[in-house]
Short mmCIF file of C-alpha atoms in Angstrom, two decimals:
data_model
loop_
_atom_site.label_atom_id
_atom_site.label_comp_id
_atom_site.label_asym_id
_atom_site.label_seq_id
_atom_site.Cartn_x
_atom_site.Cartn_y
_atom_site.Cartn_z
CA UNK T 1 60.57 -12.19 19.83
CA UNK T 2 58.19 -14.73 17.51
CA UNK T 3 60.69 -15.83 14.91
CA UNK T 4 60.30 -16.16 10.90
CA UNK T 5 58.87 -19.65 11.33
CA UNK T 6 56.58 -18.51 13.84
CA UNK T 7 55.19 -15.71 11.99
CA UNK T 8 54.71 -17.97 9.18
CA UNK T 9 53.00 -20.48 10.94
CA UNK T 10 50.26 -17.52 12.52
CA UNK T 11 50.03 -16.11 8.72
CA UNK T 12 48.96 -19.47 7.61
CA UNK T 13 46.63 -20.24 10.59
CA UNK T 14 45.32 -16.80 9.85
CA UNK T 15 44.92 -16.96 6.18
CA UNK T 16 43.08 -20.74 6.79
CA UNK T 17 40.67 -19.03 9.48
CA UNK T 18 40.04 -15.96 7.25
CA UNK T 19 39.01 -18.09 4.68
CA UNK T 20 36.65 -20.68 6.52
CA UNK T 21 35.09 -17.82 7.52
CA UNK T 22 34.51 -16.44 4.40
CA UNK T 23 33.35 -19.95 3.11
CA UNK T 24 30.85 -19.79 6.10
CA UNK T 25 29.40 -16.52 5.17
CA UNK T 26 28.96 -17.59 1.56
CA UNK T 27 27.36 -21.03 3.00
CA UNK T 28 24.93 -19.37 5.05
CA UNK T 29 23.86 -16.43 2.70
CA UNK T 30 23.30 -19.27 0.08
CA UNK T 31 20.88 -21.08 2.68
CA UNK T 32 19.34 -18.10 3.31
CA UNK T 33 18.36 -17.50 -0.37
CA UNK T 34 17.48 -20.74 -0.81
CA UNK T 35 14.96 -20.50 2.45
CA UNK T 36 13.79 -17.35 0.72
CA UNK T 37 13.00 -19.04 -2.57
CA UNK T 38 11.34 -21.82 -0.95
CA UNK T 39 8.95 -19.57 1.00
CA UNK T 40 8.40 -17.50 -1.83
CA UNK T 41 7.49 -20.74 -3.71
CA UNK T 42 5.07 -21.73 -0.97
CA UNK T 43 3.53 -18.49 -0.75
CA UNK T 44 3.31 -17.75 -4.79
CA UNK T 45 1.31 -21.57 -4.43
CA UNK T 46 -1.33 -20.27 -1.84
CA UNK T 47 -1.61 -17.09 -3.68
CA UNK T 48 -2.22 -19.35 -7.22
CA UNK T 49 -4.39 -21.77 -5.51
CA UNK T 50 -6.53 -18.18 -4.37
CA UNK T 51 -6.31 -19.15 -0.26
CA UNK T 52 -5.30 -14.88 -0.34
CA UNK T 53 -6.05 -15.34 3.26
CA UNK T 54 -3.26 -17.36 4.06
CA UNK T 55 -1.42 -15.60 0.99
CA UNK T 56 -1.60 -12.73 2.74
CA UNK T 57 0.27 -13.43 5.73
CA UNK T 58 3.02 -15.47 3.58
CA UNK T 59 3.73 -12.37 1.42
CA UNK T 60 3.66 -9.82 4.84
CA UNK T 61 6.67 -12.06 5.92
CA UNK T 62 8.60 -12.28 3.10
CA UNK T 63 8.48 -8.46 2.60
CA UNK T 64 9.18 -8.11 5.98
CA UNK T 65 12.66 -10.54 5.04
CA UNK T 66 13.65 -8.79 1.65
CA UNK T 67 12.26 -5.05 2.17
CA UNK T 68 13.14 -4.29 -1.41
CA UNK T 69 11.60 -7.44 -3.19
CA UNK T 70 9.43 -6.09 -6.16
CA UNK T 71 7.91 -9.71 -7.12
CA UNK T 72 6.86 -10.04 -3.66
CA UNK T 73 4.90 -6.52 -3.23
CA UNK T 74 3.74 -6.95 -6.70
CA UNK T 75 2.08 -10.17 -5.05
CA UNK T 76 1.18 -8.05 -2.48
CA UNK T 77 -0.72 -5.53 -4.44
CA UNK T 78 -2.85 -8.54 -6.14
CA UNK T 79 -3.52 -9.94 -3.14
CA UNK T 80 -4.75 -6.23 -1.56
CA UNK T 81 -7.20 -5.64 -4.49
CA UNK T 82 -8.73 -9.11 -4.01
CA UNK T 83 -9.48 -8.67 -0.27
CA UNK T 84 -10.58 -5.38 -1.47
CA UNK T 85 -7.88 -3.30 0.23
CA UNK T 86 -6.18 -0.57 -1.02
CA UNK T 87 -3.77 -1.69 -3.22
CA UNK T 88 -1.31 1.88 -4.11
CA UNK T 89 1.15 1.76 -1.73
CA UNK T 90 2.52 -1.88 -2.82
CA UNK T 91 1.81 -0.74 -6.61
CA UNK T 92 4.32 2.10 -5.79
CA UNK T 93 6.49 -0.39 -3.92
CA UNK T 94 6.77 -3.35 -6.67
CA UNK T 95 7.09 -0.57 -9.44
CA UNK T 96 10.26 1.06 -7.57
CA UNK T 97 11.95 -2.23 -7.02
CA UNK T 98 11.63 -4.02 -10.29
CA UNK T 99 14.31 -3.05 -12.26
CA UNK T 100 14.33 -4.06 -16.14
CA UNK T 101 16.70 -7.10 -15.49
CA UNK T 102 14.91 -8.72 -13.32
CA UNK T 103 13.54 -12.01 -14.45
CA UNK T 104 10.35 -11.23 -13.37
CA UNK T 105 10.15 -7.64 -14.42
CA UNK T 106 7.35 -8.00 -16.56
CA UNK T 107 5.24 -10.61 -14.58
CA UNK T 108 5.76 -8.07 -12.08
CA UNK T 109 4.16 -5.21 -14.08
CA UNK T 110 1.82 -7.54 -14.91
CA UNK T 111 0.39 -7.83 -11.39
CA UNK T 112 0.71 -4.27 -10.82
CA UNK T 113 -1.88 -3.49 -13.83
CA UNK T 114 -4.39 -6.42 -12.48
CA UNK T 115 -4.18 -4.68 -8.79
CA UNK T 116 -5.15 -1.36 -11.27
CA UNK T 117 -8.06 -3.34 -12.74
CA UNK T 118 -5.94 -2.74 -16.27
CA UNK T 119 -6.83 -6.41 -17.55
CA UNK T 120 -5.72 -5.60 -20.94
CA UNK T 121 -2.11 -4.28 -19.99
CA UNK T 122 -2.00 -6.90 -17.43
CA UNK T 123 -2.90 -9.80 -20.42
CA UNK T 124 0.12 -7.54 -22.77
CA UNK T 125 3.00 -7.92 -20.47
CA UNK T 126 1.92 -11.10 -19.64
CA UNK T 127 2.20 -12.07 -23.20
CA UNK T 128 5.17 -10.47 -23.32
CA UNK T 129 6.79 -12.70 -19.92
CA UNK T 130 5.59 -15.63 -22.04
CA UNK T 131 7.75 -14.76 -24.86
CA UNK T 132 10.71 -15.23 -22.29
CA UNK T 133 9.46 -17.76 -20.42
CA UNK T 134 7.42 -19.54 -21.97
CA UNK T 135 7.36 -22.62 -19.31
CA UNK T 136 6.36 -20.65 -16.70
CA UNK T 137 2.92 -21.83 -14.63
CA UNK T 138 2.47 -19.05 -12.86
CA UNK T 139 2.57 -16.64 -15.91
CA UNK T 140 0.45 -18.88 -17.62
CA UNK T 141 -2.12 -18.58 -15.05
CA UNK T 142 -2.44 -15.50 -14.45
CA UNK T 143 -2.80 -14.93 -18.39
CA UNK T 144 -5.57 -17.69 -18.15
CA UNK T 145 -7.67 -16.42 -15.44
CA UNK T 146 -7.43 -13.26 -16.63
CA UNK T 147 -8.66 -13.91 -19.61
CA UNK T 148 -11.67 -15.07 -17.94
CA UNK T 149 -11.95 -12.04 -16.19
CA UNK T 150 -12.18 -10.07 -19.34
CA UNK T 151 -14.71 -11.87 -20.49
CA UNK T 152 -13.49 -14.32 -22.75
CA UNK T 153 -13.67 -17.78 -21.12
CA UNK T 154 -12.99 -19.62 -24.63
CA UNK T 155 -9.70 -17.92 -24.43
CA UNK T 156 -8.78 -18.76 -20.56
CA UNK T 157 -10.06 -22.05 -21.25
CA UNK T 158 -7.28 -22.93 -24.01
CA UNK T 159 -4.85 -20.87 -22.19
CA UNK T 160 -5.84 -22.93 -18.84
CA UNK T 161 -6.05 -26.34 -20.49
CA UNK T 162 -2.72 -25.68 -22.66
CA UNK T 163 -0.92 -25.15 -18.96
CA UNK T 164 -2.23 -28.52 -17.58
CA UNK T 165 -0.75 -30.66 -20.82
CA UNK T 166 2.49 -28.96 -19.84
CA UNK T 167 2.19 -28.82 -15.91
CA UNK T 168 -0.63 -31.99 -15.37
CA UNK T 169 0.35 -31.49 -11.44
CA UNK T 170 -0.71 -28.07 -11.45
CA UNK T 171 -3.63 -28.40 -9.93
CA UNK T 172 -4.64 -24.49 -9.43
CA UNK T 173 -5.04 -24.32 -12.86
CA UNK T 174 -8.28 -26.32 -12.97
CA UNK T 175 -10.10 -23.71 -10.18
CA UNK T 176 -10.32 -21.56 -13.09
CA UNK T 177 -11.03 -24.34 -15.67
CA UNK T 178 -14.00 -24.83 -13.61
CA UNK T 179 -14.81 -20.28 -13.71
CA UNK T 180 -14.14 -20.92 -17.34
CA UNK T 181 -16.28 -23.37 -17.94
CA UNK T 182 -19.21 -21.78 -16.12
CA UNK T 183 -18.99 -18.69 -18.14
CA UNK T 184 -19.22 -21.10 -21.75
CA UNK T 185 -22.80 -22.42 -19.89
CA UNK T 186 -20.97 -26.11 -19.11
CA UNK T 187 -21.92 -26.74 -16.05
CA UNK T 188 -21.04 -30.23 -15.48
CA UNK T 189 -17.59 -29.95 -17.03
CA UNK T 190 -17.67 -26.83 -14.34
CA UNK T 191 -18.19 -28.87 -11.48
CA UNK T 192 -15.57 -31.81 -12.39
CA UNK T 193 -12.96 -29.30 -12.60
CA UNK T 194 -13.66 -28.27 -9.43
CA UNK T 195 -13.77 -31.43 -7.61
CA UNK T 196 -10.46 -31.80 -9.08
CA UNK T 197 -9.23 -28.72 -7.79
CA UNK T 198 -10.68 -29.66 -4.31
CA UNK T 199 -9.49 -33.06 -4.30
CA UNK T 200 -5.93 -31.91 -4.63
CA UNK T 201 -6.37 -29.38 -1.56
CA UNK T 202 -8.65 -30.35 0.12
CA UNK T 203 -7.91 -28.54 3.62
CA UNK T 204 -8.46 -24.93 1.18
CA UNK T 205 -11.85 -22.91 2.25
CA UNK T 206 -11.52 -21.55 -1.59
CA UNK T 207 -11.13 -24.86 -2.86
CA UNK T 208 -14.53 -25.17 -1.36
CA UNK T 209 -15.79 -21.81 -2.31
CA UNK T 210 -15.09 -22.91 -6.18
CA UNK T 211 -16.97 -26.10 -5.12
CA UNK T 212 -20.43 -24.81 -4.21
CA UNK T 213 -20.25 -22.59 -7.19
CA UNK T 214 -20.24 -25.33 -9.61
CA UNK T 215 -22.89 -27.23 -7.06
CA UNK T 216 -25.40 -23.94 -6.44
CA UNK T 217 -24.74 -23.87 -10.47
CA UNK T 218 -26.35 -27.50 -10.90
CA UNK T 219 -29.07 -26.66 -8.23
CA UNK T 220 -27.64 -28.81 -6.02
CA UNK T 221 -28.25 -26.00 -3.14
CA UNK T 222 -28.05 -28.63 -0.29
CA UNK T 223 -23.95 -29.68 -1.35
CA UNK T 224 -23.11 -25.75 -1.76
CA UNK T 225 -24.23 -24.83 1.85
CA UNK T 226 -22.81 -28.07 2.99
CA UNK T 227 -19.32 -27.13 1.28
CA UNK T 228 -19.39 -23.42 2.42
CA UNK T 229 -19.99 -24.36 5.92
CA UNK T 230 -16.99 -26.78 5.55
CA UNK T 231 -15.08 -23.90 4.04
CA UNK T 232 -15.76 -21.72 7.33
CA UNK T 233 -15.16 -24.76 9.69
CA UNK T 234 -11.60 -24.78 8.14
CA UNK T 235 -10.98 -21.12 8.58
CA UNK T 236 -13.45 -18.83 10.65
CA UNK T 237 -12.00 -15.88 9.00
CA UNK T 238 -12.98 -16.71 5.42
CA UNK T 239 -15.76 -14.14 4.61
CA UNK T 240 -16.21 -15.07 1.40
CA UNK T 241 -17.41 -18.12 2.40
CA UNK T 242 -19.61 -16.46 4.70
CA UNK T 243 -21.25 -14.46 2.42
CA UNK T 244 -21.12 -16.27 -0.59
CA UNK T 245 -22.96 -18.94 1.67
CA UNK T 246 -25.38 -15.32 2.97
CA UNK T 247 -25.90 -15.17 -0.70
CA UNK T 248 -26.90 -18.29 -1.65
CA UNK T 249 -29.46 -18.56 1.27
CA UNK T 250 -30.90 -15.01 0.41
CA UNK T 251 -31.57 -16.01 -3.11
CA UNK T 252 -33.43 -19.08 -1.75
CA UNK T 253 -35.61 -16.77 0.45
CA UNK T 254 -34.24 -17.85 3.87
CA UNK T 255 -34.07 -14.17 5.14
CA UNK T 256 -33.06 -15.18 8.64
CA UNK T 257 -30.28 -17.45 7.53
CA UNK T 258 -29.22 -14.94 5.38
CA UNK T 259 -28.75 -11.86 7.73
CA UNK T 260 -27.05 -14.41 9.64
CA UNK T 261 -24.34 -15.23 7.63
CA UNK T 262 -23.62 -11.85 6.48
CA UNK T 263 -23.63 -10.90 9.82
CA UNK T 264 -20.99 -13.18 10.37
CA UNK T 265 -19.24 -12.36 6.84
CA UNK T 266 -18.35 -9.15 8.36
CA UNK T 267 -17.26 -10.20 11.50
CA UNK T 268 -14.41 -12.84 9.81
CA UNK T 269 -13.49 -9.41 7.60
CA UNK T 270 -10.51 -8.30 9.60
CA UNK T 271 -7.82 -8.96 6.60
CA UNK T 272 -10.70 -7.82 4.01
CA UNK T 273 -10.65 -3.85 3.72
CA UNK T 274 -13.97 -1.70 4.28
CA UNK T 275 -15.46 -2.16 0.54
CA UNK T 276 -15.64 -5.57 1.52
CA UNK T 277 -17.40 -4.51 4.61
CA UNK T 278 -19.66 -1.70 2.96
CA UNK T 279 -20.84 -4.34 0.58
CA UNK T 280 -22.20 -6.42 3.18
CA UNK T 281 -23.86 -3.29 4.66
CA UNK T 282 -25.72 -2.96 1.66
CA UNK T 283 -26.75 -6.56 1.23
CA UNK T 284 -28.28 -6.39 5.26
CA UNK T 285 -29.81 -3.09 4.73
CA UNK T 286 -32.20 -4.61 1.50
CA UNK T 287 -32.94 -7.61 3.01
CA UNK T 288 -34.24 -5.28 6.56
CA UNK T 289 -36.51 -3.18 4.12
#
């Protein structure tokens, strides 16, 4: 027989065990949240500095870690409109998820009504996020850029600009400076903005991208093939670069280079969906007439 000392002794050693254990479980499900918001952080960064490539992939994993995530499918939904996928079924997904106390209900939302191409309910609950949070980069942004988008470059300009007196690190911000410069007519200011944005990532194909717009903006056609073909050397699989650089060289009347690069812009489409692909279609089929 185990005697009263005994049995205390195992209740102790039991009770010491049971908790270690539960410290243990609380220890690792803290590390794995803070893995999760460091990858989100990483991934919300590509997606910002508009690498939706790479974006892509980041976002597919953390979905595939946190199945019921609504920031991250709203990402997701962005991210399928701009490589002109369908975007519904992560619309449906983020919408379901996000739940009114969420932080990040409404910048979630927000992305939802971009991936609709609703720019002006996007740029309300935006506004609205900002009330909240008003320090927040990312909301800031997205309200910038869209802005631009709607056709008011002013407006994404001082939004833009405001971020970067707050944020002067945040160096995504000044890729759409540069868009929001080019739509006031200032090209130069265009171009600085984004050399900036380049300088500060500089292994980027979009960083590039941005780049030989402001250069092909200046006439400098020379710099904005050199930078697109940079952009492709860096990552095979960018087919905006290819056809922005198919573009470029059609406009110039090099037919041959032309057909060439879109040729290749729709072999690098395997993340883009087949818009992307019927628009290059289109672009052959004149240039064969």
């Amino acid at each position: 027989m185990i005697s009263m000392h005994h049995k205390r002794v195992l209740s102790s050693i039991l009770i010491l065990l049971l908790f270690s254990l539960n410290v243990f479980a609380q220890s690792s499900d803290g590390q794995v949240q803070n893995n999760f918001e460091r990858e989100l952080n990483n991934a919300r960064l590509v997606f910002h500095s508009t690498y939706f490539e790479k974006a892509s992939t980041l976002f597919d994993l953390l979905i595939k870690e946190k199945q019921d995530h609504a920031l991250s499918f709203g990402y997701a939904a962005m991210i399928d409109m701009l490589l002109y996928r369908d975007p519904s079924k992560n619309i449906q997904k983020a919408r379901s998820f996000s739940v009114d106390t969420d932080p990040e209900h409404l910048f979630t939302m927000a992305l939802c009504s971009f991936a609709e191409g609703d720019l002006s309910n996007c740029e309300l609950k935006l506004k609205e996020f900002l009330k909240k949070y008003p320090n927040s980069k990312y909301g800031m942004h997205i309200l910038g850029f869209t802005q631009n988008d709607s056709g008011r470059p002013e407006e994404g300009l001082k939004t833009l600009t405001d971020l970067i007196s707050r944020e002067p690190a945040y160096f995504p911000a000044y890729n759409h400076i540069g868009y929001a410069y080019l739509g006031l007519q200032e090209k130069e200011k265009a171009l600085k903005a984004f050399r900036v944005f380049y300088d500060n990532d500089s292994l980027n194909p979009s960083a590039l991208d941005s780049l030989a717009e402001g250069q092909d903006a200046l006439g400098n056609y020379d710099g904005a093939i050199a930078s697109l073909s940079r952009a492709v050397i860096l990552d095979p699989g960018f087919a905006y670069g290819w056809k922005h650089m198919a573009d470029i060289f059609k406009r110039n009347g090099e037919s041959k280079l032309a057909l060439n690069a879109y040729g290749r812009a729709k072999n690098a489409a395997g993340m883009y969906g087949a818009d992307f692909v019927s628009a290059v279609d289109k672009e052959i089929k004149l240039l064969k007439l």
